[in-house]
Amino acid sequence: MSMLQVSGASKRFGGVIANEKISLEVPEGKIIGLIGPNGSGKTTLFNSIVGYHPLDDGSIRFEGQEISHLRVPEIARLGMLRTFQQTRIYGKMTCVQNMQISKPNRNEGLMSMFDRFPKEDLARIDHLLEFVGLYSKRNLLAGDLSFGQQKLPEFAMALMNEPKLLLLDEPTAGINPTLINGLIDRLKRANEEMGITLLVIEHNMRVIMNLAEHIYCLAHGEMLAEGKPEEIQNDQRVIDAYLGAH
Amino acid sequence: MRNTILLVLGTIIAFAVPFMFPAYQNQFAMLWLMILFALTWDLMGGQMGYNSFGNVVFFGVGMYITAVIQRDLYFDIEEYAHVAGRIDALTPDQYLTGIFLGMGVSGIVTVLVAIILGAGILGLRGHYFAICTLGLTIAAGEIASGIDYIGAGSGIVTPVFPTELMAKGMFFYFVFMVLAVGTFLTNKWMLAGRFGLAVNAIRDDEDKAEAMGIRTKRYKTMAWATSAFFLSMAGGAAGNLFGFIDPINVAFAGATFGVWMVLMAILGGKGTIWGPVIGAAIFHITQELFWTYLFGWQRVALGAMIVGIVVFFPQGIMGFLRQHWPHLFGHKVDEQTTVEQGATKESEA
Amino acid sequence: MIANLSILFDAPIFVVQLLIDGLLIGALFALVAYGMALVWGVMNIINIAQGEFVILGGYVALTVANWGVPIVLGLPISFIVLFLVGWAVYRAVICRVVDEDLFISILATFGISILFQQLMNQMFTADVRTLQSGLDTWFLFDDMVTVSQIKVVSFVSAIVFGVAVMIFMRRSRLGQAIRATAQNARAARIMGIDTDRVYAMTYSINAAICGAAGALVVMTWFVQPFAGLAFTVRSFMIVVIAGLGNLGAVAVSGLTLGTLENFAGFILGAEFQMAFIFSLLVVILVWRNYRLGRERKVLR
């Protein structure tokens, strides 16, 4: 059984159809790609999956549980997390603090509001920050990092939260080419070593072909094609959609 | 070690002040109240980014609840209204029972009020929250001025302090000192753990906090209820210190206390532990000076001061320090790039 | 309260009276709200000092009338004086908080509002003041309904004035610049629009609109140094309900609010009229947010 199962998801904004009967599956432990030209409804689909807006039609199941009626924080606590296209971090807190508060919130009682942070947390935080290459800047305010660098604590925070499934919205947007290679490598390691399933929106074809094992392609709010990277690469419909011949 | 010395010194001074300056006991009591104001506001506005003009509502509610309990415990309303509080019949025991019972009940009731109001109002963000709470304050004042049971527009006179107990100023100095120190320690304790970082996260980016699964509503309600708890107890005591409760100018005083608490926190540096305390002290002293030297125009001067601070010094004293000397706050780059190197360095040190 | 309500049922003519009074005063609310929407939309500032500008406009009209200037000139004089006041306030304070976060500008304008209240209190005392227009009152429906002519005059002036400002915004070069800045300040700056000047003009025009409204308020109603905040809150409510861009909706909400407030004042008793306005603000905000919350959005 798949970890995430979207079937027949539709979403309209006024008269504009953003998603029309989209179905996709994310099996556990895999890296799945989601591509499509600008305005094809990728981010809308992401937002529907993690609960930002109610679906008009269709169902979304996470580990067999229907989640389309749940709200963002509840879904996050189930173990499905997303990062943002426009990076979002807690700017006036240090990187370490950003990490500390990103601990999983799954089974907290009322009094755990006042929990202190144990030593093991710090060790784990140090290792994760080292993993993304931010160890030396861990005591800086996250907002003082450069814009491209802010992607790193955001990624580390997501890992800190121990998600089962991580949805990444254009992880390489606004990052320079050398950093991109490092990031691909880290995404793969997160998948292999930490066992986190990934669903990645990406514009950069080279990145997604390298990364994903299976790719879905959206166009005009509809599912256009799916398949292995090589298949997608050679699919005439996908090429047309990207060149605007559709 | 140095901290211990400072702590002992501070405690000695705090206890000595009312004995050293008996003529200024009321002013020093007010200083503690101002510190409490700034601290309770900062928990919401500074730490959590929920800039409230409505915290003063809890102050007013506490004031009224305490006064009503004090009144109804020992008097018939008719009789009390007739003599307008000028009854010297309260023994010290009765007075103490009344005021402390009143404060305790206020604390509990306002926590419930905060939770109920919070269910609706804490869902508002940013400026909508600020203006909604402003409306709440003024609505509360207007509603209170229409209810006869609590004296309507002419307010309530609180019972006369039994001076055979001790000097009135001395009593309230210590009451407010305990409340303010209690607020400070509570803030400090709460902010030191998960709560502190969670409310900071809500301040920096609430959407992100929700996306990370933080139970934002719970933290927001907790912060508001904590503010409400201390404010209402302070309100109960303050009503007795002033001796008179006016619905609009004393209890639900949005344009004075309500704005001052914001201003004191900003002046000292919002979102810091000590900032509100420093801000309150400076503000209170300045205000007393205005009162002495600019009599008649002191409120105009205060208005100008509000605008001045907001426009020219919005980061506050602590913010200014952090901006210019960030390394004092530990914000610096390490030379070590890996955990291993970091660990070696620590063991060497 | 029940008694007052039953009066309305027994004598429906009171309903007519309340409705007329409410609509006539509502036009003034809409005018002030229009100014607030202008500043909010263009500069992203919620001007808490809005009501104080209205009250100050009233005092200006009152003062010049006491000097012997014809009452008709009160409105244009208030307009000009408040334009200058608005400009001075912009240069002294607002220009420094335009780009700051919203709470700073709310707090700054709140400070200005308190400062103005206290200044007016020093200059004009805390007494409630009105300006007698010298106009008559109409008696309708067998003298059951009274309509003072000044209220009608004020209603008509408010509408004429509002339409004039609207045309100015549509047609004039400055109006276009203001609207361009509202849509995208950065793009406007790149295209050579002096946004600082646009902001200054916008804020001053808003103050002037309030001044004109104030001149009408002092003749139809009253002014008092501390009565301004109610106008601010009314405008804010109207803008929240109507949205920033929609002028028709602003007018409709203004008239509705005026009527609603009049009925509430009658039913709950005059002492609860203010309580009603401010409670309504809280209720409207929470209700709108709740409705949005069901769509998983929040009021922004």
Short mmCIF file of N, CA, C and O in Angstrom, two decimals, chain B residues 41 51-53 120-136 138-139 142-147 207 254-256 259 262-263 266 270 296-304 306-307 310-312 314, chain C residues 40 44 46 48 92-94 96-97 100-115 117-119 121-123 229 233 236 240 271-276 278-283 285-286 289 298-300:
data_model
loop_
_atom_site.label_atom_id
_atom_site.label_comp_id
_atom_site.label_asym_id
_atom_site.label_seq_id
_atom_site.Cartn_x
_atom_site.Cartn_y
_atom_site.Cartn_z
N TRP B 41 2.41 42.40 29.08
CA TRP B 41 2.20 42.74 27.67
C TRP B 41 3.26 42.08 26.80
O TRP B 41 2.95 41.56 25.73
N ASN B 51 0.20 41.84 19.23
CA ASN B 51 0.23 43.16 19.85
C ASN B 51 -1.15 43.53 20.36
O ASN B 51 -2.02 43.90 19.59
N SER B 52 -1.31 43.42 21.64
CA SER B 52 -2.64 43.57 22.22
C SER B 52 -2.82 44.94 22.84
O SER B 52 -1.98 45.41 23.60
N PHE B 53 -3.93 45.59 22.49
CA PHE B 53 -4.35 46.77 23.22
C PHE B 53 -5.43 46.38 24.23
O PHE B 53 -6.02 47.24 24.86
N GLY B 120 -12.08 33.14 20.07
CA GLY B 120 -12.42 33.89 18.86
C GLY B 120 -11.32 34.85 18.45
O GLY B 120 -10.89 34.88 17.30
N ILE B 121 -10.84 35.63 19.42
CA ILE B 121 -9.99 36.77 19.08
C ILE B 121 -8.57 36.34 18.71
O ILE B 121 -7.94 36.94 17.84
N LEU B 122 -8.07 35.29 19.37
CA LEU B 122 -6.69 34.89 19.07
C LEU B 122 -6.53 34.29 17.68
O LEU B 122 -5.42 34.04 17.22
N GLY B 123 -7.65 34.05 17.00
CA GLY B 123 -7.56 33.59 15.62
C GLY B 123 -7.21 34.71 14.67
O GLY B 123 -6.79 34.46 13.55
N LEU B 124 -7.38 35.96 15.13
CA LEU B 124 -7.06 37.11 14.27
C LEU B 124 -5.57 37.33 14.24
O LEU B 124 -4.87 37.08 15.21
N ARG B 125 -5.10 37.83 13.09
CA ARG B 125 -3.66 38.04 12.95
C ARG B 125 -3.34 39.53 12.89
O ARG B 125 -4.15 40.34 12.47
N GLY B 126 -2.10 39.84 13.25
CA GLY B 126 -1.51 41.16 13.01
C GLY B 126 -2.35 42.33 13.45
O GLY B 126 -2.81 42.39 14.57
N HIS B 127 -2.56 43.26 12.50
CA HIS B 127 -3.25 44.50 12.86
C HIS B 127 -4.71 44.25 13.18
O HIS B 127 -5.31 45.02 13.91
N TYR B 128 -5.31 43.18 12.62
CA TYR B 128 -6.71 42.91 12.97
C TYR B 128 -6.82 42.56 14.45
O TYR B 128 -7.74 42.97 15.13
N PHE B 129 -5.84 41.81 14.93
CA PHE B 129 -5.83 41.49 16.36
C PHE B 129 -5.67 42.77 17.18
O PHE B 129 -6.40 43.00 18.15
N ALA B 130 -4.72 43.62 16.78
CA ALA B 130 -4.46 44.85 17.54
C ALA B 130 -5.73 45.69 17.63
O ALA B 130 -6.10 46.15 18.71
N ILE B 131 -6.40 45.87 16.50
CA ILE B 131 -7.56 46.77 16.51
C ILE B 131 -8.76 46.11 17.17
O ILE B 131 -9.53 46.77 17.87
N CYS B 132 -8.88 44.82 17.01
CA CYS B 132 -9.98 44.11 17.69
C CYS B 132 -9.83 44.25 19.21
O CYS B 132 -10.81 44.51 19.90
N THR B 133 -8.61 44.11 19.70
CA THR B 133 -8.42 44.21 21.15
C THR B 133 -8.62 45.64 21.63
O THR B 133 -9.10 45.87 22.75
N LEU B 134 -8.28 46.60 20.77
CA LEU B 134 -8.57 48.00 21.11
C LEU B 134 -10.07 48.19 21.27
O LEU B 134 -10.54 48.80 22.24
N GLY B 135 -10.82 47.64 20.32
CA GLY B 135 -12.28 47.71 20.40
C GLY B 135 -12.79 47.05 21.66
O GLY B 135 -13.69 47.56 22.34
N LEU B 136 -12.19 45.91 22.00
CA LEU B 136 -12.60 45.16 23.19
C LEU B 136 -12.44 46.01 24.45
O LEU B 136 -13.34 46.07 25.30
N ILE B 138 -12.37 49.31 24.78
CA ILE B 138 -13.29 50.43 24.88
C ILE B 138 -14.72 49.93 25.09
O ILE B 138 -15.48 50.50 25.88
N ALA B 139 -15.05 48.82 24.42
CA ALA B 139 -16.38 48.24 24.63
C ALA B 139 -16.56 47.87 26.09
O ALA B 139 -17.60 48.16 26.69
N GLU B 142 -17.25 50.94 28.14
CA GLU B 142 -18.58 51.47 27.88
C GLU B 142 -19.67 50.60 28.50
O GLU B 142 -20.65 51.09 29.04
N ILE B 143 -19.46 49.28 28.41
CA ILE B 143 -20.45 48.37 28.99
C ILE B 143 -20.47 48.54 30.51
O ILE B 143 -21.53 48.66 31.12
N ALA B 144 -19.26 48.61 31.11
CA ALA B 144 -19.19 48.77 32.56
C ALA B 144 -19.87 50.06 33.00
O ALA B 144 -20.48 50.12 34.06
N SER B 145 -19.77 51.12 32.16
CA SER B 145 -20.41 52.37 32.59
C SER B 145 -21.91 52.32 32.44
O SER B 145 -22.58 53.29 32.80
N GLY B 146 -22.45 51.22 31.92
CA GLY B 146 -23.90 51.15 31.81
C GLY B 146 -24.54 50.21 32.82
O GLY B 146 -25.75 50.09 32.88
N ILE B 147 -23.70 49.52 33.63
CA ILE B 147 -24.24 48.52 34.54
C ILE B 147 -24.36 49.10 35.95
O ILE B 147 -23.36 49.47 36.57
N ASP B 207 2.43 30.86 10.08
CA ASP B 207 2.08 29.83 9.09
C ASP B 207 3.09 28.70 9.10
O ASP B 207 2.75 27.53 9.01
N GLY B 254 -7.85 52.30 28.24
CA GLY B 254 -7.11 51.97 27.03
C GLY B 254 -6.12 53.03 26.61
O GLY B 254 -5.03 52.72 26.12
N ALA B 255 -6.49 54.29 26.80
CA ALA B 255 -5.62 55.37 26.30
C ALA B 255 -4.48 55.68 27.26
O ALA B 255 -3.55 56.39 26.90
N THR B 256 -4.56 55.17 28.50
CA THR B 256 -3.41 55.38 29.40
C THR B 256 -2.70 54.04 29.64
O THR B 256 -1.78 53.71 28.90
N VAL B 259 -2.04 51.77 26.54
CA VAL B 259 -0.97 52.15 25.62
C VAL B 259 0.37 52.13 26.34
O VAL B 259 1.39 51.74 25.77
N VAL B 262 2.24 48.89 26.30
CA VAL B 262 2.89 48.63 25.02
C VAL B 262 4.19 49.41 24.92
O VAL B 262 5.24 48.89 24.56
N LEU B 263 4.07 50.66 25.29
CA LEU B 263 5.18 51.58 25.13
C LEU B 263 6.37 51.22 26.01
O LEU B 263 7.52 51.27 25.57
N ILE B 266 8.18 48.34 24.53
CA ILE B 266 8.92 48.73 23.33
C ILE B 266 10.16 49.55 23.71
O ILE B 266 11.25 49.33 23.19
N LYS B 270 11.26 45.01 23.21
CA LYS B 270 10.27 43.95 23.37
C LYS B 270 10.87 42.60 22.97
O LYS B 270 11.82 42.53 22.19
N GLY B 296 -0.58 70.07 33.98
CA GLY B 296 -1.56 70.63 33.05
C GLY B 296 -1.29 70.17 31.64
O GLY B 296 -2.20 69.87 30.89
N TRP B 297 -0.02 70.08 31.30
CA TRP B 297 0.34 69.64 29.95
C TRP B 297 0.97 68.25 29.94
O TRP B 297 1.47 67.79 28.93
N GLN B 298 0.94 67.58 31.11
CA GLN B 298 1.66 66.31 31.19
C GLN B 298 1.12 65.27 30.23
O GLN B 298 1.86 64.46 29.68
N ARG B 299 -0.20 65.30 29.99
CA ARG B 299 -0.77 64.29 29.10
C ARG B 299 -0.41 64.57 27.65
O ARG B 299 -0.20 63.66 26.85
N VAL B 300 -0.33 65.85 27.30
CA VAL B 300 0.13 66.22 25.97
C VAL B 300 1.57 65.73 25.77
O VAL B 300 1.92 65.12 24.76
N ALA B 301 2.39 65.99 26.80
CA ALA B 301 3.79 65.57 26.72
C ALA B 301 3.90 64.06 26.58
O ALA B 301 4.72 63.55 25.81
N LEU B 302 3.03 63.34 27.31
CA LEU B 302 3.05 61.88 27.21
C LEU B 302 2.71 61.41 25.81
O LEU B 302 3.36 60.52 25.26
N GLY B 303 1.70 62.07 25.22
CA GLY B 303 1.33 61.74 23.85
C GLY B 303 2.50 61.93 22.90
O GLY B 303 2.81 61.08 22.07
N ALA B 304 3.18 63.07 23.07
CA ALA B 304 4.33 63.36 22.21
C ALA B 304 5.42 62.31 22.44
O ALA B 304 6.08 61.86 21.49
N ILE B 306 5.00 59.20 23.34
CA ILE B 306 4.61 57.95 22.68
C ILE B 306 5.03 57.98 21.22
O ILE B 306 5.71 57.08 20.73
N VAL B 307 4.64 59.07 20.54
CA VAL B 307 4.98 59.17 19.12
C VAL B 307 6.50 59.14 18.95
O VAL B 307 7.02 58.43 18.08
N VAL B 310 7.98 55.59 19.44
CA VAL B 310 7.59 54.68 18.37
C VAL B 310 8.33 55.01 17.07
O VAL B 310 8.78 54.13 16.35
N VAL B 311 8.44 56.31 16.79
CA VAL B 311 9.02 56.70 15.51
C VAL B 311 10.55 56.59 15.53
O VAL B 311 11.15 56.10 14.58
N PHE B 312 11.15 57.04 16.60
CA PHE B 312 12.61 57.14 16.58
C PHE B 312 13.33 56.00 17.30
O PHE B 312 14.52 55.82 17.14
N PRO B 314 12.01 52.44 17.84
CA PRO B 314 11.12 51.29 17.93
C PRO B 314 11.82 50.00 18.35
O PRO B 314 11.16 49.07 18.80
N TRP C 40 -5.12 53.45 3.82
CA TRP C 40 -4.82 52.04 4.04
C TRP C 40 -4.37 51.39 2.73
O TRP C 40 -3.35 50.70 2.65
N ASN C 44 -0.64 51.47 3.11
CA ASN C 44 -0.66 50.35 4.04
C ASN C 44 -0.51 50.80 5.48
O ASN C 44 0.27 50.25 6.26
N ILE C 46 -2.97 51.90 8.84
CA ILE C 46 -4.29 52.08 9.42
C ILE C 46 -4.22 53.29 10.32
O ILE C 46 -3.54 53.28 11.35
N ILE C 48 -5.15 55.45 12.99
CA ILE C 48 -6.00 55.50 14.18
C ILE C 48 -6.38 56.95 14.49
O ILE C 48 -7.36 57.20 15.18
N ALA C 92 6.18 65.08 9.79
CA ALA C 92 6.79 64.92 11.11
C ALA C 92 6.88 63.44 11.50
O ALA C 92 7.88 63.01 12.07
N VAL C 93 5.85 62.67 11.23
CA VAL C 93 5.78 61.32 11.79
C VAL C 93 5.59 60.25 10.73
O VAL C 93 6.40 59.32 10.62
N ILE C 94 4.53 60.39 9.95
CA ILE C 94 4.10 59.27 9.11
C ILE C 94 5.18 58.83 8.12
O ILE C 94 5.37 57.65 7.88
N ARG C 96 8.11 58.56 8.43
CA ARG C 96 9.13 57.71 9.04
C ARG C 96 8.63 56.31 9.34
O ARG C 96 9.40 55.42 9.69
N VAL C 97 7.32 56.10 9.29
CA VAL C 97 6.80 54.77 9.61
C VAL C 97 6.12 54.07 8.43
O VAL C 97 5.63 52.97 8.56
N GLU C 100 7.72 50.80 7.80
CA GLU C 100 7.89 49.94 8.98
C GLU C 100 6.77 48.91 9.03
O GLU C 100 5.83 48.94 8.23
N ASP C 101 6.85 48.01 10.01
CA ASP C 101 5.78 47.02 10.08
C ASP C 101 4.51 47.67 10.58
O ASP C 101 4.52 48.75 11.17
N LEU C 102 3.38 47.01 10.27
CA LEU C 102 2.09 47.66 10.45
C LEU C 102 1.82 48.08 11.88
O LEU C 102 1.21 49.12 12.12
N PHE C 103 2.30 47.28 12.82
CA PHE C 103 1.99 47.62 14.21
C PHE C 103 2.65 48.93 14.62
O PHE C 103 2.08 49.70 15.39
N ILE C 104 3.86 49.17 14.10
CA ILE C 104 4.53 50.43 14.43
C ILE C 104 3.69 51.61 13.95
O ILE C 104 3.51 52.59 14.68
N SER C 105 3.14 51.49 12.74
CA SER C 105 2.35 52.63 12.26
C SER C 105 1.03 52.74 13.02
O SER C 105 0.55 53.85 13.26
N ILE C 106 0.46 51.60 13.41
CA ILE C 106 -0.76 51.68 14.23
C ILE C 106 -0.46 52.39 15.53
O ILE C 106 -1.17 53.30 15.95
N LEU C 107 0.65 52.01 16.16
CA LEU C 107 1.00 52.59 17.45
C LEU C 107 1.33 54.08 17.29
O LEU C 107 0.93 54.91 18.11
N ALA C 108 2.03 54.41 16.20
CA ALA C 108 2.39 55.81 15.97
C ALA C 108 1.14 56.65 15.77
O ALA C 108 1.00 57.74 16.36
N THR C 109 0.20 56.16 14.95
CA THR C 109 -1.01 56.96 14.74
C THR C 109 -1.88 56.97 15.99
O THR C 109 -2.58 57.96 16.26
N PHE C 110 -1.81 55.91 16.77
CA PHE C 110 -2.51 55.92 18.06
C PHE C 110 -1.92 57.00 18.96
O PHE C 110 -2.64 57.75 19.63
N GLY C 111 -0.60 57.11 18.94
CA GLY C 111 0.08 58.17 19.70
C GLY C 111 -0.36 59.54 19.24
O GLY C 111 -0.67 60.42 20.05
N ILE C 112 -0.43 59.72 17.92
CA ILE C 112 -0.89 61.00 17.38
C ILE C 112 -2.31 61.28 17.84
O ILE C 112 -2.65 62.40 18.23
N SER C 113 -3.12 60.23 17.83
CA SER C 113 -4.50 60.38 18.25
C SER C 113 -4.58 60.85 19.71
O SER C 113 -5.33 61.77 20.04
N ILE C 114 -3.78 60.24 20.58
CA ILE C 114 -3.79 60.64 21.99
C ILE C 114 -3.28 62.07 22.13
O ILE C 114 -3.85 62.89 22.86
N LEU C 115 -2.22 62.38 21.38
CA LEU C 115 -1.66 63.74 21.42
C LEU C 115 -2.71 64.77 21.01
O LEU C 115 -2.90 65.79 21.68
N GLN C 117 -5.99 64.43 21.03
CA GLN C 117 -7.05 64.48 22.04
C GLN C 117 -6.67 65.44 23.16
O GLN C 117 -7.44 66.30 23.56
N GLN C 118 -5.44 65.26 23.64
CA GLN C 118 -5.00 66.07 24.78
C GLN C 118 -4.84 67.53 24.40
O GLN C 118 -5.18 68.43 25.17
N LEU C 119 -4.32 67.77 23.19
CA LEU C 119 -4.18 69.16 22.73
C LEU C 119 -5.54 69.83 22.61
O LEU C 119 -5.74 70.96 23.07
N ASN C 121 -8.19 68.98 24.14
CA ASN C 121 -8.72 69.12 25.49
C ASN C 121 -8.18 70.38 26.15
O ASN C 121 -8.91 71.12 26.82
N GLN C 122 -6.89 70.68 25.92
CA GLN C 122 -6.29 71.89 26.48
C GLN C 122 -6.86 73.14 25.83
O GLN C 122 -7.10 74.14 26.48
N MET C 123 -7.06 73.08 24.49
CA MET C 123 -7.44 74.28 23.77
C MET C 123 -8.94 74.57 23.84
O MET C 123 -9.35 75.72 23.93
N LEU C 229 -12.26 58.52 18.63
CA LEU C 229 -11.97 57.10 18.43
C LEU C 229 -13.16 56.36 17.84
O LEU C 229 -13.00 55.41 17.06
N VAL C 233 -13.11 53.81 14.69
CA VAL C 233 -13.59 52.43 14.74
C VAL C 233 -14.69 52.20 13.71
O VAL C 233 -14.73 51.18 13.03
N PHE C 236 -13.07 51.91 10.39
CA PHE C 236 -12.36 50.64 10.27
C PHE C 236 -13.34 49.51 9.97
O PHE C 236 -13.10 48.68 9.09
N VAL C 240 -13.37 47.18 6.72
CA VAL C 240 -13.20 45.73 6.84
C VAL C 240 -14.33 45.00 6.12
O VAL C 240 -14.12 44.00 5.43
N GLU C 271 -26.99 55.07 26.61
CA GLU C 271 -25.73 54.83 27.33
C GLU C 271 -24.98 53.63 26.76
O GLU C 271 -23.80 53.46 27.01
N PHE C 272 -25.69 52.79 25.98
CA PHE C 272 -25.01 51.63 25.42
C PHE C 272 -24.67 51.80 23.94
O PHE C 272 -24.22 50.86 23.30
N GLN C 273 -24.91 53.01 23.39
CA GLN C 273 -24.68 53.18 21.96
C GLN C 273 -23.21 52.96 21.60
O GLN C 273 -22.87 52.25 20.67
N MET C 274 -22.32 53.59 22.40
CA MET C 274 -20.88 53.42 22.16
C MET C 274 -20.46 51.97 22.39
O MET C 274 -19.71 51.40 21.60
N ALA C 275 -20.99 51.39 23.47
CA ALA C 275 -20.67 49.98 23.76
C ALA C 275 -21.05 49.12 22.57
O ALA C 275 -20.33 48.20 22.19
N PHE C 276 -22.18 49.46 21.95
CA PHE C 276 -22.64 48.69 20.79
C PHE C 276 -21.64 48.79 19.64
O PHE C 276 -21.26 47.78 19.06
N PHE C 278 -18.43 49.50 19.61
CA PHE C 278 -17.14 48.85 19.82
C PHE C 278 -17.29 47.33 19.94
O PHE C 278 -16.42 46.59 19.50
N SER C 279 -18.41 46.88 20.52
CA SER C 279 -18.64 45.44 20.56
C SER C 279 -18.85 44.91 19.16
O SER C 279 -18.39 43.82 18.82
N LEU C 280 -19.55 45.71 18.35
CA LEU C 280 -19.82 45.29 16.97
C LEU C 280 -18.51 45.06 16.22
O LEU C 280 -18.37 44.12 15.44
N LEU C 281 -17.54 45.95 16.49
CA LEU C 281 -16.22 45.79 15.85
C LEU C 281 -15.64 44.42 16.16
O LEU C 281 -15.21 43.69 15.27
N VAL C 282 -15.64 44.08 17.47
CA VAL C 282 -15.09 42.79 17.88
C VAL C 282 -15.85 41.66 17.20
O VAL C 282 -15.26 40.74 16.62
N VAL C 283 -17.17 41.75 17.24
CA VAL C 283 -18.00 40.67 16.69
C VAL C 283 -17.76 40.53 15.19
O VAL C 283 -17.59 39.42 14.68
N LEU C 285 -15.15 41.38 13.36
CA LEU C 285 -13.83 40.83 13.05
C LEU C 285 -13.79 39.32 13.32
O LEU C 285 -13.34 38.54 12.49
N VAL C 286 -14.30 38.93 14.49
CA VAL C 286 -14.25 37.52 14.85
C VAL C 286 -15.11 36.70 13.89
O VAL C 286 -14.71 35.63 13.43
N ASN C 289 -13.46 36.39 10.49
CA ASN C 289 -12.34 35.46 10.59
C ASN C 289 -12.82 34.02 10.70
O ASN C 289 -12.24 33.11 10.12
N VAL C 298 -7.20 33.01 6.96
CA VAL C 298 -7.38 33.98 8.03
C VAL C 298 -7.49 35.36 7.42
O VAL C 298 -7.06 35.59 6.30
N LEU C 299 -8.08 36.27 8.20
CA LEU C 299 -8.21 37.66 7.80
C LEU C 299 -6.83 38.30 7.73
O LEU C 299 -6.09 38.29 8.70
N ARG C 300 -6.44 38.79 6.56
CA ARG C 300 -5.15 39.48 6.48
C ARG C 300 -5.31 40.84 5.84
O ARG C 300 -6.10 41.01 4.96
#
